[in-house]
Short mmCIF file of C-alpha atoms and ligand atoms in Angstrom, two decimals:
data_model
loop_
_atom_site.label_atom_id
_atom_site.label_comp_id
_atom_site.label_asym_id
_atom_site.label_seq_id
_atom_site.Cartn_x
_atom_site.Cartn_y
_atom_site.Cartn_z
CA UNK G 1 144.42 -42.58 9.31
CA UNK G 2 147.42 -41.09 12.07
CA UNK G 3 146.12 -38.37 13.81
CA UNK G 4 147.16 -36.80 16.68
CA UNK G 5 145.91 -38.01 20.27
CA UNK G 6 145.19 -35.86 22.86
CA UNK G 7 144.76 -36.08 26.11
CA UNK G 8 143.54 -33.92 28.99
CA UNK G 9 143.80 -34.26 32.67
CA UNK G 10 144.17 -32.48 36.22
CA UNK G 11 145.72 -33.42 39.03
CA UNK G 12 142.79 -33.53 41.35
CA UNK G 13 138.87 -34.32 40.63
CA UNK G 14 136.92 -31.62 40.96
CA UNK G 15 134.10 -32.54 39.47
CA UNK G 16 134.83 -33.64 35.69
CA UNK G 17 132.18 -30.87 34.39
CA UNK G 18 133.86 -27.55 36.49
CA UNK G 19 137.31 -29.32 35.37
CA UNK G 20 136.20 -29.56 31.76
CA UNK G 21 134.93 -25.98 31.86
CA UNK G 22 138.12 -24.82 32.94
CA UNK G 23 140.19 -26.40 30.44
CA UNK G 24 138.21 -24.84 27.46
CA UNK G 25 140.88 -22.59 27.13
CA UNK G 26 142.49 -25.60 25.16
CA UNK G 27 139.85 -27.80 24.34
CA UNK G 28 137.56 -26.10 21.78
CA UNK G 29 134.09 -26.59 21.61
CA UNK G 30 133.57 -24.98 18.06
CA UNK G 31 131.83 -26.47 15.65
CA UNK G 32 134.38 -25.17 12.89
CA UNK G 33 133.42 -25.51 9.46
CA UNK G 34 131.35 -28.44 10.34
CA UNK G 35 133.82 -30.42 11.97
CA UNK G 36 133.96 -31.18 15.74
CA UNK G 37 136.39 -32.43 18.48
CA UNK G 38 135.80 -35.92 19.31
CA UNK G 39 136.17 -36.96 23.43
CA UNK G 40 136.85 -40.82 24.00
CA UNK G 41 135.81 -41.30 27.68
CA UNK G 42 135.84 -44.61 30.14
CA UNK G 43 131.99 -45.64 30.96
CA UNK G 44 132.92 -44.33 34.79
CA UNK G 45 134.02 -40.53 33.48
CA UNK G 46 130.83 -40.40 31.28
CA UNK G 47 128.70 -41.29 34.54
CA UNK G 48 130.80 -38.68 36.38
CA UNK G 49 129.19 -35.87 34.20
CA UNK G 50 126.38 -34.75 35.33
CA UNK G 51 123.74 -35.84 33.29
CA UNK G 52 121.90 -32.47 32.16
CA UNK G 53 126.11 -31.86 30.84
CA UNK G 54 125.63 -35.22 28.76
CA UNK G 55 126.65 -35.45 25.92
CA UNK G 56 129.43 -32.70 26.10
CA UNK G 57 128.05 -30.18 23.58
CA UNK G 58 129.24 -29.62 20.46
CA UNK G 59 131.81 -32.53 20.43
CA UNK G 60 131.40 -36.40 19.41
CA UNK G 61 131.16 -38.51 22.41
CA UNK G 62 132.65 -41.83 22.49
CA UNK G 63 132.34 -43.59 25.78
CA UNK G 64 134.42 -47.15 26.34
CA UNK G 65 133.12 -49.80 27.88
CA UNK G 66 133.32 -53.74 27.70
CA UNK G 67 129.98 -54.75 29.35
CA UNK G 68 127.38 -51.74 27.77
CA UNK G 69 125.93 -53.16 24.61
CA UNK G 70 124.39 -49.60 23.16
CA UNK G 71 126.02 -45.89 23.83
CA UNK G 72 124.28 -44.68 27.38
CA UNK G 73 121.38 -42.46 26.70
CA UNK G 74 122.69 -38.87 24.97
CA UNK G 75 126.45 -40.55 24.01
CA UNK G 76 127.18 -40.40 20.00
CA UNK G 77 129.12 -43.95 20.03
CA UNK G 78 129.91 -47.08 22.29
CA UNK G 79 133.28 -48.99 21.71
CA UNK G 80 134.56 -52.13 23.44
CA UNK G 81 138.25 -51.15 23.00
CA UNK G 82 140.86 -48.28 22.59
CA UNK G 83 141.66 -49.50 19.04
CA UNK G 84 137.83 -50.04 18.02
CA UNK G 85 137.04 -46.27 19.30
CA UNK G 86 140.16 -44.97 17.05
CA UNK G 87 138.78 -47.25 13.48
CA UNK G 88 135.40 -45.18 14.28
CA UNK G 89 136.85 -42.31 13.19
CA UNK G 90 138.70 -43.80 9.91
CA UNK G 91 135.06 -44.36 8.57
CA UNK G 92 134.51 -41.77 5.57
CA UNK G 93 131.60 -39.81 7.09
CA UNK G 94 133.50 -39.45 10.66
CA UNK G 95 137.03 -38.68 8.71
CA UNK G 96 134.66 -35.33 7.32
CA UNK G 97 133.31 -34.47 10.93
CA UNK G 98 136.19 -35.06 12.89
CA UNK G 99 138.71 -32.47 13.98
CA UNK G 100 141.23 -33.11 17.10
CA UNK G 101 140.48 -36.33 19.20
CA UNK G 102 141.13 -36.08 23.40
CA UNK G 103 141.10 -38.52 25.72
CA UNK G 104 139.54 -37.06 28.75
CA UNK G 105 139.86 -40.36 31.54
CA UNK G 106 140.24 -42.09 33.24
CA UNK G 107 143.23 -43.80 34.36
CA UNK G 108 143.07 -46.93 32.28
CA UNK G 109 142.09 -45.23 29.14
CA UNK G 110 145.06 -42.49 30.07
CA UNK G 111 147.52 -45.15 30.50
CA UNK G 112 146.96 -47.13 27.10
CA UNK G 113 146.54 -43.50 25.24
CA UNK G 114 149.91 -42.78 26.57
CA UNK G 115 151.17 -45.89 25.62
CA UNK G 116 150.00 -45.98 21.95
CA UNK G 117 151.66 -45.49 18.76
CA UNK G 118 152.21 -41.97 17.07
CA UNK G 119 152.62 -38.21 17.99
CA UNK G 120 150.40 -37.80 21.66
CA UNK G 121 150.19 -34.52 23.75
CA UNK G 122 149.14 -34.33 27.33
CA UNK G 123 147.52 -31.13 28.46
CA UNK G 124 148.03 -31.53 32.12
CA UNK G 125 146.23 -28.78 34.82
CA UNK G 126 148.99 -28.98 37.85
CA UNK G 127 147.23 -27.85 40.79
CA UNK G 128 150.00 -26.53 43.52
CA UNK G 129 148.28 -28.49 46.07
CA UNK G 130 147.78 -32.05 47.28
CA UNK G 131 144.50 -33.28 47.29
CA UNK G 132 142.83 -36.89 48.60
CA UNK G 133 142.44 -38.68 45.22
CA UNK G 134 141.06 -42.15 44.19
CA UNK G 135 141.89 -41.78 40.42
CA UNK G 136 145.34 -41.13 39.26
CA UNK G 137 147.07 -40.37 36.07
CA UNK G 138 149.84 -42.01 35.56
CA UNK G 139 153.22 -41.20 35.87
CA UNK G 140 154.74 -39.31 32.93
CA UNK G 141 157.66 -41.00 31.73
CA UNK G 142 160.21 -38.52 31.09
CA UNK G 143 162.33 -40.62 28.15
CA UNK G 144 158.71 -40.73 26.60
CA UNK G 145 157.42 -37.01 26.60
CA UNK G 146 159.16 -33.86 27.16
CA UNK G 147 157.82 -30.65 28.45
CA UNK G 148 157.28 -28.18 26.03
CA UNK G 149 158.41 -24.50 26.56
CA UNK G 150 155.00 -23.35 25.41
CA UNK G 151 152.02 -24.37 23.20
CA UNK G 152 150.13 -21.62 21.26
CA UNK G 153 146.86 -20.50 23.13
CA UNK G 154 147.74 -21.91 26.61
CA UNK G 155 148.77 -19.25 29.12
CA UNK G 156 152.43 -20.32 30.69
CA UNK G 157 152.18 -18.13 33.91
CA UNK G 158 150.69 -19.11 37.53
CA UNK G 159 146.89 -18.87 37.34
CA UNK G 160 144.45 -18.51 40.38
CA UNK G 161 141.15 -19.07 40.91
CA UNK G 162 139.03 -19.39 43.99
CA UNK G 163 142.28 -19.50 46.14
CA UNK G 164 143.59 -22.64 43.72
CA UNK G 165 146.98 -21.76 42.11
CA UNK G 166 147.72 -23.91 39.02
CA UNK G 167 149.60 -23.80 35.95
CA UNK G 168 149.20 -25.61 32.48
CA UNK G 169 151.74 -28.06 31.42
CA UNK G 170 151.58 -29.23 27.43
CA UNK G 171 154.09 -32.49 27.18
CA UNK G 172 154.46 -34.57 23.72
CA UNK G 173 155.62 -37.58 22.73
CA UNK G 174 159.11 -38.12 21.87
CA UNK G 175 159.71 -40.01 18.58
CA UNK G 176 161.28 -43.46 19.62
N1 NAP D 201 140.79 -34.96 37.19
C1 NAP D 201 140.70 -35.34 35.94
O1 NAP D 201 141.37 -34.79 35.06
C2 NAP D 201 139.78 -36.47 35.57
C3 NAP D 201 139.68 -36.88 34.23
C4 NAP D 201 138.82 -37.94 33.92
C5 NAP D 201 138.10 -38.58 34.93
N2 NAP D 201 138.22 -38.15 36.19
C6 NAP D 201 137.48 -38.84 37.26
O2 NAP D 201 137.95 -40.18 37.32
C7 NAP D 201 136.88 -41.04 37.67
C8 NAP D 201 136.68 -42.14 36.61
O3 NAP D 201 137.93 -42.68 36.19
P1 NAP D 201 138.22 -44.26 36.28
O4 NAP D 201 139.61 -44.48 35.89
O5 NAP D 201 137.75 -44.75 37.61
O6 NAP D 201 137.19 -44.88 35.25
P2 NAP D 201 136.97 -44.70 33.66
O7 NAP D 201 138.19 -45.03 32.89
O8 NAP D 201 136.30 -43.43 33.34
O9 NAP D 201 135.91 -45.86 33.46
C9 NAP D 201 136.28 -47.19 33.63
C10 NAP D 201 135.39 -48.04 32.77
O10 NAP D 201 135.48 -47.62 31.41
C11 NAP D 201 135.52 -48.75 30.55
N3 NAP D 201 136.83 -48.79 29.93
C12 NAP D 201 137.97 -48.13 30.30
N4 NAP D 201 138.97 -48.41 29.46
C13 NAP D 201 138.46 -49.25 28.54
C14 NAP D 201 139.00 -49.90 27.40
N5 NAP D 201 140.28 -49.73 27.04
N6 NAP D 201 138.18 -50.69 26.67
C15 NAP D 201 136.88 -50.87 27.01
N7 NAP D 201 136.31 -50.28 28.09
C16 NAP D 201 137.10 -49.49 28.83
C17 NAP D 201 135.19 -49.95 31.44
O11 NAP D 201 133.78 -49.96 31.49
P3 NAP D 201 132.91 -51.29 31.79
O12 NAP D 201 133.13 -51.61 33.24
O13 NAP D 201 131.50 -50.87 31.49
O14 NAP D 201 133.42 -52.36 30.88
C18 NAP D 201 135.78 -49.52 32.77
O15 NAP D 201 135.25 -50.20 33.88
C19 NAP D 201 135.66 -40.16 37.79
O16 NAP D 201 135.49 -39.82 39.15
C20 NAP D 201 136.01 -38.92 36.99
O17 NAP D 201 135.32 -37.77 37.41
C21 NAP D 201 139.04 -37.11 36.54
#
C-alpha cells in the first residue's frame, strides 16, 4: 500500500523524550477510532528513550535493527530493514490499526526515508542556535523537497521556550 512517510527531527538532541514531547503539537498520540500512529526508530533512538517512556504510548513501535533477533522488551515489532518495517504495515490487521507512519531517527534511517519512493514530509524543529552534536540529519536537498508556506496545525511564528527560540519547518517531497 503507498502511504505517506513522515519524518520528524530537531536540530539538536535534547533528549529524544523532552524533544518528542515537544513536537506533539504535530505528532498525535490519539488513539482515533482505533487506529494509531506508527514510529519506525533505529535500535540506538529506541535505547535513547528512557526506558519508563518505552514503548511511546499510544503509537506502534517499530525499532530497526540488523543484529536484535526479538523487539527489545516493551517495542510492538523488530525489522531487519527499512523495506521489511514498511511490508509490516501492508499486513491486513496492521492496514486496520495503522494511521500516519514517522520516522523519528536517526541519521541512517533519516537518510534512506528521505531517499525512498513516494510523497515524504519532514517536520523539522530549527533551533536558532548551534549546538555540539554527534548525530546529524542530513542535508535537505532543495531540488528534492520544498518548504512549504504552512501546514495545518503547526504554528509558523518564532516560538520560545526556556530561553530556546525555534521555529517549525514542514518540507515535502517534490514529485520527480
Ligand atoms: N534530535 C533529534 O531529532 C533526534 C531524533 C532521533 C534520534 N536522535 C538521537 O540520535 C541518536 C541515535 O541516532 P543514530 O543515528 O546514532 O542511531 P539510530 O539510527 O537510532 O540507531 C542505529 C542502529 O539502528 C539500526 N538500524 C538503523 N537503520 C537500519 C536499517 N535501515 N536496517 C536495519 N537496522 C537499522 C542498527 O542497529 P543494529 O546495530 O542493532 O543492527 C543501527 O546500528 C540518539 O542519541 C538519539 O537520541 C535525535
Amino acid at each position: 500500500m503507498s502511504r505517506v512517510l513522515n519524518c520528524i527531527v530537531a536540530n539538536v538532541v535534547i533528549s529524544v523524550w523532552d524533544w518528542l514531547n515537544k513536537q506533539n503539537v504535530v505528532i498525535s498520540v490519539w488513539d482515533w477510532l482505533g487506529k494509531q500512529n506508527v514510529v519506525i526508530m533505529g535500535r540506538k533512538t529506541w535505547f535513547s528513550i528512557p526506558e519508563r517512556n518505552r514503548p511511546l504510548k499510544n503509537r506502534i513501535n517499530i525499532v530497526l535493527s540488523r543484529e536484535l533477533k526479538k523487539p527489545p522488551a516493551g517495542a510492538h515489532h523488530l525489522a531487519s530493514d527499512f523495506r521489511s518495517a514498511l511490508c509490516l504495515l501492508d499486513t491486513a490487521e496492521m492496514a486496520e490499526r495503522a494511521d500516519q507512519v514517522w520516522v523519528i531517527g536517526g541519521s541512517s534511517l533519516y537518510k534512506e526515508m528521505m531517499e525512498s519512493q513516494g510523497t515524504r514530509r519532514l517536520f523539522v524543529t530549527r533551533i536558532l542556535q548551534q549546538f555540539k552534536s554527534d548525530t546529524f540529519l542530513p542535508e535537505i536537498n532543495q531540488d528534492q523537497y520544498r518548504l512549504l508556506p504552512e501546514f495545518p496545525g503547526v504554528p509558523q511564528d518564532l516560538q520560545e521556550e526556556a530561553g530556546l527560540q525555534y521555529r517549525f519547518e514542514v518540507y515535502e517531497s517534490i514529485d520527480q
